[in-house]
JSON list of C-alpha atoms in Angstrom, two decimals:
[
{"chain": "A", "resi": 1, "resn": "MET", "atom": "CA", "xyz": [177.24, 41.25, 197.16]},
{"chain": "A", "resi": 2, "resn": "THR", "atom": "CA", "xyz": [174.55, 39.12, 198.73]},
{"chain": "A", "resi": 3, "resn": "ASP", "atom": "CA", "xyz": [174.38, 35.34, 198.62]},
{"chain": "A", "resi": 4, "resn": "ALA", "atom": "CA", "xyz": [171.34, 35.54, 196.37]},
{"chain": "A", "resi": 5, "resn": "ALA", "atom": "CA", "xyz": [173.20, 37.79, 193.92]},
{"chain": "A", "resi": 6, "resn": "ARG", "atom": "CA", "xyz": [176.17, 35.42, 193.90]},
{"chain": "A", "resi": 7, "resn": "THR", "atom": "CA", "xyz": [173.90, 32.45, 193.25]},
{"chain": "A", "resi": 8, "resn": "LEU", "atom": "CA", "xyz": [172.14, 34.26, 190.38]},
{"chain": "A", "resi": 9, "resn": "LEU", "atom": "CA", "xyz": [175.51, 35.29, 188.89]},
{"chain": "A", "resi": 10, "resn": "VAL", "atom": "CA", "xyz": [176.82, 31.70, 188.97]},
{"chain": "A", "resi": 11, "resn": "ALA", "atom": "CA", "xyz": [173.54, 30.38, 187.48]},
{"chain": "A", "resi": 12, "resn": "CYS", "atom": "CA", "xyz": [173.68, 32.92, 184.64]},
{"chain": "A", "resi": 13, "resn": "VAL", "atom": "CA", "xyz": [177.36, 32.30, 183.85]},
{"chain": "A", "resi": 14, "resn": "LEU", "atom": "CA", "xyz": [176.91, 28.52, 183.90]},
{"chain": "A", "resi": 15, "resn": "SER", "atom": "CA", "xyz": [173.75, 28.58, 181.77]},
{"chain": "A", "resi": 16, "resn": "ALA", "atom": "CA", "xyz": [175.30, 30.96, 179.24]},
{"chain": "A", "resi": 17, "resn": "ALA", "atom": "CA", "xyz": [178.44, 28.77, 179.06]},
{"chain": "A", "resi": 18, "resn": "ALA", "atom": "CA", "xyz": [176.41, 25.61, 178.63]},
{"chain": "A", "resi": 19, "resn": "ALA", "atom": "CA", "xyz": [174.29, 27.22, 175.90]},
{"chain": "A", "resi": 20, "resn": "THR", "atom": "CA", "xyz": [177.39, 28.47, 174.14]},
{"chain": "A", "resi": 21, "resn": "MET", "atom": "CA", "xyz": [179.03, 25.07, 174.15]},
{"chain": "A", "resi": 22, "resn": "PHE", "atom": "CA", "xyz": [175.88, 23.38, 172.92]},
{"chain": "A", "resi": 23, "resn": "VAL", "atom": "CA", "xyz": [175.43, 25.84, 170.04]},
{"chain": "A", "resi": 24, "resn": "LEU", "atom": "CA", "xyz": [179.12, 25.60, 169.01]},
{"chain": "A", "resi": 25, "resn": "ARG", "atom": "CA", "xyz": [178.74, 21.83, 168.77]},
{"chain": "A", "resi": 26, "resn": "LEU", "atom": "CA", "xyz": [175.40, 22.21, 166.98]},
{"chain": "A", "resi": 27, "resn": "ARG", "atom": "CA", "xyz": [176.87, 24.52, 164.32]},
{"chain": "A", "resi": 28, "resn": "ARG", "atom": "CA", "xyz": [179.46, 21.87, 163.35]},
{"chain": "A", "resi": 29, "resn": "LEU", "atom": "CA", "xyz": [176.67, 19.47, 162.23]},
{"chain": "A", "resi": 30, "resn": "ASP", "atom": "CA", "xyz": [175.43, 19.23, 158.69]},
{"chain": "A", "resi": 31, "resn": "PRO", "atom": "CA", "xyz": [172.46, 21.71, 158.36]},
{"chain": "A", "resi": 32, "resn": "GLU", "atom": "CA", "xyz": [170.26, 19.06, 156.80]},
{"chain": "A", "resi": 33, "resn": "SER", "atom": "CA", "xyz": [171.11, 16.21, 159.19]},
{"chain": "A", "resi": 34, "resn": "PRO", "atom": "CA", "xyz": [168.49, 14.87, 161.61]},
{"chain": "A", "resi": 35, "resn": "GLU", "atom": "CA", "xyz": [170.91, 15.46, 164.47]},
{"chain": "A", "resi": 36, "resn": "ARG", "atom": "CA", "xyz": [171.03, 19.15, 163.63]},
{"chain": "A", "resi": 37, "resn": "ARG", "atom": "CA", "xyz": [167.25, 19.49, 163.57]},
{"chain": "A", "resi": 38, "resn": "ILE", "atom": "CA", "xyz": [166.96, 17.63, 166.86]},
{"chain": "A", "resi": 39, "resn": "GLY", "atom": "CA", "xyz": [169.65, 19.92, 168.33]},
{"chain": "A", "resi": 40, "resn": "GLU", "atom": "CA", "xyz": [167.71, 22.97, 167.16]},
{"chain": "A", "resi": 41, "resn": "LEU", "atom": "CA", "xyz": [164.59, 21.65, 168.78]},
{"chain": "A", "resi": 42, "resn": "ARG", "atom": "CA", "xyz": [166.46, 21.14, 172.09]},
{"chain": "A", "resi": 43, "resn": "ALA", "atom": "CA", "xyz": [167.98, 24.64, 171.82]},
{"chain": "A", "resi": 44, "resn": "ALA", "atom": "CA", "xyz": [164.52, 26.13, 171.12]},
{"chain": "A", "resi": 45, "resn": "ASN", "atom": "CA", "xyz": [163.02, 24.30, 174.12]},
{"chain": "A", "resi": 46, "resn": "ALA", "atom": "CA", "xyz": [165.82, 25.48, 176.39]},
{"chain": "A", "resi": 47, "resn": "ALA", "atom": "CA", "xyz": [165.40, 29.03, 175.09]},
{"chain": "A", "resi": 48, "resn": "ALA", "atom": "CA", "xyz": [161.72, 28.86, 175.83]},
{"chain": "A", "resi": 49, "resn": "LEU", "atom": "CA", "xyz": [162.49, 27.90, 179.42]},
{"chain": "A", "resi": 50, "resn": "VAL", "atom": "CA", "xyz": [164.98, 30.80, 179.77]},
{"chain": "A", "resi": 51, "resn": "LEU", "atom": "CA", "xyz": [162.43, 33.22, 178.38]},
{"chain": "A", "resi": 52, "resn": "ALA", "atom": "CA", "xyz": [159.68, 31.91, 180.68]},
{"chain": "A", "resi": 53, "resn": "ALA", "atom": "CA", "xyz": [162.02, 32.22, 183.70]},
{"chain": "A", "resi": 54, "resn": "THR", "atom": "CA", "xyz": [162.87, 35.78, 182.66]},
{"chain": "A", "resi": 55, "resn": "GLY", "atom": "CA", "xyz": [159.20, 36.66, 182.56]},
{"chain": "A", "resi": 56, "resn": "ALA", "atom": "CA", "xyz": [158.51, 34.85, 185.82]},
{"chain": "A", "resi": 57, "resn": "ALA", "atom": "CA", "xyz": [161.30, 36.76, 187.59]},
{"chain": "A", "resi": 58, "resn": "THR", "atom": "CA", "xyz": [159.68, 40.03, 186.53]},
{"chain": "A", "resi": 59, "resn": "ILE", "atom": "CA", "xyz": [156.33, 38.81, 187.78]},
{"chain": "A", "resi": 60, "resn": "GLY", "atom": "CA", "xyz": [157.98, 37.96, 191.11]},
{"chain": "A", "resi": 61, "resn": "PHE", "atom": "CA", "xyz": [159.54, 41.37, 191.47]},
{"chain": "A", "resi": 62, "resn": "SER", "atom": "CA", "xyz": [156.17, 42.99, 190.58]},
{"chain": "A", "resi": 63, "resn": "VAL", "atom": "CA", "xyz": [154.31, 41.01, 193.20]},
{"chain": "A", "resi": 64, "resn": "ALA", "atom": "CA", "xyz": [157.00, 41.64, 195.86]},
{"chain": "A", "resi": 65, "resn": "ASN", "atom": "CA", "xyz": [157.01, 45.40, 195.12]},
{"chain": "A", "resi": 66, "resn": "ALA", "atom": "CA", "xyz": [153.36, 45.90, 194.17]},
{"chain": "A", "resi": 67, "resn": "ALA", "atom": "CA", "xyz": [153.34, 49.48, 195.46]},
{"chain": "A", "resi": 68, "resn": "ALA", "atom": "CA", "xyz": [155.84, 50.62, 192.81]},
{"chain": "A", "resi": 69, "resn": "ALA", "atom": "CA", "xyz": [154.42, 53.00, 190.23]},
{"chain": "A", "resi": 70, "resn": "THR", "atom": "CA", "xyz": [154.89, 50.70, 187.24]},
{"chain": "A", "resi": 71, "resn": "ALA", "atom": "CA", "xyz": [154.33, 47.28, 188.93]},
{"chain": "A", "resi": 72, "resn": "ALA", "atom": "CA", "xyz": [151.12, 46.54, 186.99]},
{"chain": "A", "resi": 73, "resn": "LEU", "atom": "CA", "xyz": [152.71, 47.55, 183.67]},
{"chain": "A", "resi": 74, "resn": "GLU", "atom": "CA", "xyz": [155.81, 45.45, 184.41]},
{"chain": "A", "resi": 75, "resn": "MET", "atom": "CA", "xyz": [153.62, 42.43, 185.22]},
{"chain": "A", "resi": 76, "resn": "ALA", "atom": "CA", "xyz": [151.62, 42.81, 182.04]},
{"chain": "A", "resi": 77, "resn": "LEU", "atom": "CA", "xyz": [154.78, 43.02, 179.96]},
{"chain": "A", "resi": 78, "resn": "ALA", "atom": "CA", "xyz": [156.15, 39.96, 181.78]},
{"chain": "A", "resi": 79, "resn": "PHE", "atom": "CA", "xyz": [153.11, 37.92, 180.70]},
{"chain": "A", "resi": 80, "resn": "PHE", "atom": "CA", "xyz": [154.03, 38.77, 177.08]},
{"chain": "A", "resi": 81, "resn": "PHE", "atom": "CA", "xyz": [157.37, 37.01, 177.54]},
{"chain": "A", "resi": 82, "resn": "VAL", "atom": "CA", "xyz": [155.79, 34.00, 179.28]},
{"chain": "A", "resi": 83, "resn": "GLY", "atom": "CA", "xyz": [153.30, 33.82, 176.40]},
{"chain": "A", "resi": 84, "resn": "ALA", "atom": "CA", "xyz": [156.04, 34.06, 173.79]},
{"chain": "A", "resi": 85, "resn": "ALA", "atom": "CA", "xyz": [157.81, 31.18, 175.54]},
{"chain": "A", "resi": 86, "resn": "GLY", "atom": "CA", "xyz": [154.64, 29.10, 175.37]},
{"chain": "A", "resi": 87, "resn": "LEU", "atom": "CA", "xyz": [154.22, 29.96, 171.69]},
{"chain": "A", "resi": 88, "resn": "MET", "atom": "CA", "xyz": [157.69, 28.68, 170.91]},
{"chain": "A", "resi": 89, "resn": "PHE", "atom": "CA", "xyz": [156.67, 25.10, 171.75]},
{"chain": "A", "resi": 90, "resn": "PHE", "atom": "CA", "xyz": [154.18, 25.19, 168.86]},
{"chain": "A", "resi": 91, "resn": "ARG", "atom": "CA", "xyz": [156.55, 26.54, 166.18]},
{"chain": "A", "resi": 92, "resn": "GLU", "atom": "CA", "xyz": [159.18, 24.93, 163.99]},
{"chain": "A", "resi": 93, "resn": "PRO", "atom": "CA", "xyz": [162.57, 25.10, 165.82]},
{"chain": "A", "resi": 94, "resn": "ARG", "atom": "CA", "xyz": [164.14, 27.60, 163.46]},
{"chain": "A", "resi": 95, "resn": "GLN", "atom": "CA", "xyz": [161.16, 29.96, 163.87]},
{"chain": "A", "resi": 96, "resn": "ALA", "atom": "CA", "xyz": [161.04, 29.35, 167.65]},
{"chain": "A", "resi": 97, "resn": "LEU", "atom": "CA", "xyz": [164.71, 30.38, 167.95]},
{"chain": "A", "resi": 98, "resn": "LEU", "atom": "CA", "xyz": [163.92, 33.59, 166.02]},
{"chain": "A", "resi": 99, "resn": "ILE", "atom": "CA", "xyz": [161.06, 34.27, 168.44]},
{"chain": "A", "resi": 100, "resn": "ALA", "atom": "CA", "xyz": [163.42, 33.73, 171.37]},
{"chain": "A", "resi": 101, "resn": "THR", "atom": "CA", "xyz": [166.00, 36.03, 169.82]},
{"chain": "A", "resi": 102, "resn": "ALA", "atom": "CA", "xyz": [163.49, 38.84, 169.33]},
{"chain": "A", "resi": 103, "resn": "ALA", "atom": "CA", "xyz": [161.80, 38.42, 172.73]},
{"chain": "A", "resi": 104, "resn": "LEU", "atom": "CA", "xyz": [165.12, 38.33, 174.63]},
{"chain": "A", "resi": 105, "resn": "LEU", "atom": "CA", "xyz": [166.31, 41.46, 172.79]},
{"chain": "A", "resi": 106, "resn": "GLU", "atom": "CA", "xyz": [163.00, 43.13, 173.63]},
{"chain": "A", "resi": 107, "resn": "HIS", "atom": "CA", "xyz": [163.47, 42.20, 177.32]},
{"chain": "A", "resi": 108, "resn": "ALA", "atom": "CA", "xyz": [167.00, 43.61, 177.27]},
{"chain": "A", "resi": 109, "resn": "VAL", "atom": "CA", "xyz": [165.66, 46.91, 175.87]},
{"chain": "A", "resi": 110, "resn": "LEU", "atom": "CA", "xyz": [163.01, 47.01, 178.59]},
{"chain": "A", "resi": 111, "resn": "ASP", "atom": "CA", "xyz": [165.66, 46.38, 181.27]},
{"chain": "A", "resi": 112, "resn": "LEU", "atom": "CA", "xyz": [167.72, 49.26, 179.85]},
{"chain": "A", "resi": 113, "resn": "ALA", "atom": "CA", "xyz": [164.63, 51.51, 179.73]},
{"chain": "A", "resi": 114, "resn": "HIS", "atom": "CA", "xyz": [164.69, 51.57, 183.52]},
{"chain": "A", "resi": 115, "resn": "ARG", "atom": "CA", "xyz": [168.05, 53.27, 183.64]},
{"chain": "A", "resi": 116, "resn": "PRO", "atom": "CA", "xyz": [167.16, 56.62, 182.05]},
{"chain": "A", "resi": 117, "resn": "GLY", "atom": "CA", "xyz": [163.95, 56.65, 184.10]},
{"chain": "A", "resi": 118, "resn": "TRP", "atom": "CA", "xyz": [161.41, 55.65, 181.45]},
{"chain": "A", "resi": 119, "resn": "LEU", "atom": "CA", "xyz": [160.27, 52.85, 183.77]},
{"chain": "A", "resi": 120, "resn": "SER", "atom": "CA", "xyz": [160.46, 52.76, 187.56]},
{"chain": "A", "resi": 121, "resn": "THR", "atom": "CA", "xyz": [163.62, 51.37, 189.17]},
{"chain": "A", "resi": 122, "resn": "ASP", "atom": "CA", "xyz": [161.73, 50.64, 192.44]},
{"chain": "A", "resi": 123, "resn": "LEU", "atom": "CA", "xyz": [161.03, 47.02, 191.52]},
{"chain": "A", "resi": 124, "resn": "TYR", "atom": "CA", "xyz": [164.59, 45.82, 191.15]},
{"chain": "A", "resi": 125, "resn": "PRO", "atom": "CA", "xyz": [167.93, 45.89, 192.86]},
{"chain": "A", "resi": 126, "resn": "ARG", "atom": "CA", "xyz": [170.19, 48.41, 191.13]},
{"chain": "A", "resi": 127, "resn": "TRP", "atom": "CA", "xyz": [172.61, 45.84, 189.70]},
{"chain": "A", "resi": 128, "resn": "TYR", "atom": "CA", "xyz": [169.90, 43.52, 188.42]},
{"chain": "A", "resi": 129, "resn": "LEU", "atom": "CA", "xyz": [168.73, 45.49, 185.41]},
{"chain": "A", "resi": 130, "resn": "ILE", "atom": "CA", "xyz": [172.13, 45.88, 183.78]},
{"chain": "A", "resi": 131, "resn": "ALA", "atom": "CA", "xyz": [173.05, 42.23, 184.52]},
{"chain": "A", "resi": 132, "resn": "CYS", "atom": "CA", "xyz": [169.74, 40.99, 183.10]},
{"chain": "A", "resi": 133, "resn": "ALA", "atom": "CA", "xyz": [170.13, 43.16, 179.95]},
{"chain": "A", "resi": 134, "resn": "VAL", "atom": "CA", "xyz": [173.63, 41.76, 179.34]},
{"chain": "A", "resi": 135, "resn": "TYR", "atom": "CA", "xyz": [172.43, 38.18, 179.89]},
{"chain": "A", "resi": 136, "resn": "ASP", "atom": "CA", "xyz": [169.37, 38.63, 177.67]},
{"chain": "A", "resi": 137, "resn": "GLY", "atom": "CA", "xyz": [171.45, 40.15, 174.87]},
{"chain": "A", "resi": 138, "resn": "TYR", "atom": "CA", "xyz": [174.01, 37.36, 175.05]},
{"chain": "A", "resi": 139, "resn": "MET", "atom": "CA", "xyz": [171.37, 34.62, 175.07]},
{"chain": "A", "resi": 140, "resn": "ALA", "atom": "CA", "xyz": [169.58, 36.30, 172.16]},
{"chain": "A", "resi": 141, "resn": "ALA", "atom": "CA", "xyz": [172.83, 36.07, 170.17]},
{"chain": "A", "resi": 142, "resn": "VAL", "atom": "CA", "xyz": [173.22, 32.40, 171.13]},
{"chain": "A", "resi": 143, "resn": "CYS", "atom": "CA", "xyz": [169.65, 31.67, 170.01]},
{"chain": "A", "resi": 144, "resn": "PHE", "atom": "CA", "xyz": [170.24, 33.39, 166.71]},
{"chain": "A", "resi": 145, "resn": "LEU", "atom": "CA", "xyz": [173.46, 31.44, 166.10]},
{"chain": "A", "resi": 146, "resn": "ALA", "atom": "CA", "xyz": [171.68, 28.15, 166.83]},
{"chain": "A", "resi": 147, "resn": "ARG", "atom": "CA", "xyz": [169.40, 28.64, 163.82]},
{"chain": "A", "resi": 148, "resn": "ARG", "atom": "CA", "xyz": [170.10, 26.51, 160.76]},
{"chain": "A", "resi": 149, "resn": "PRO", "atom": "CA", "xyz": [171.28, 28.57, 157.76]},
{"chain": "A", "resi": 150, "resn": "ARG", "atom": "CA", "xyz": [168.97, 28.66, 154.74]}
]
């Protein structure tokens, strides 16, 4: 395992743990309290940053491996996720968290689509796609749980 892979693994584990702890504390608050709504806004903003970083990583891989067969398609799809992250800042927190949930699940599905060969695996290290799909799925669940019940 390379140093870069170790660093990415530690960053993902720590960010997932921090998000989990934040959401667990958030869910204990009264759903109608101002603290809960502020917490949802913070969770939505953090989720937007995670989604933008996910899209930016794909753009980086596409630029670095521009000769790959699906590099242009991958880059176009990545801009969808960056755009969704930007949209989240203009939505009510509950709706923004739902956008994050859907977009992260969509990204996980795209990551998994590389494994059966539907999309090229030339852009990414072999381990990256599965790790990213697991992280995206987990963070989607965290975003969904952060939403205030109706």
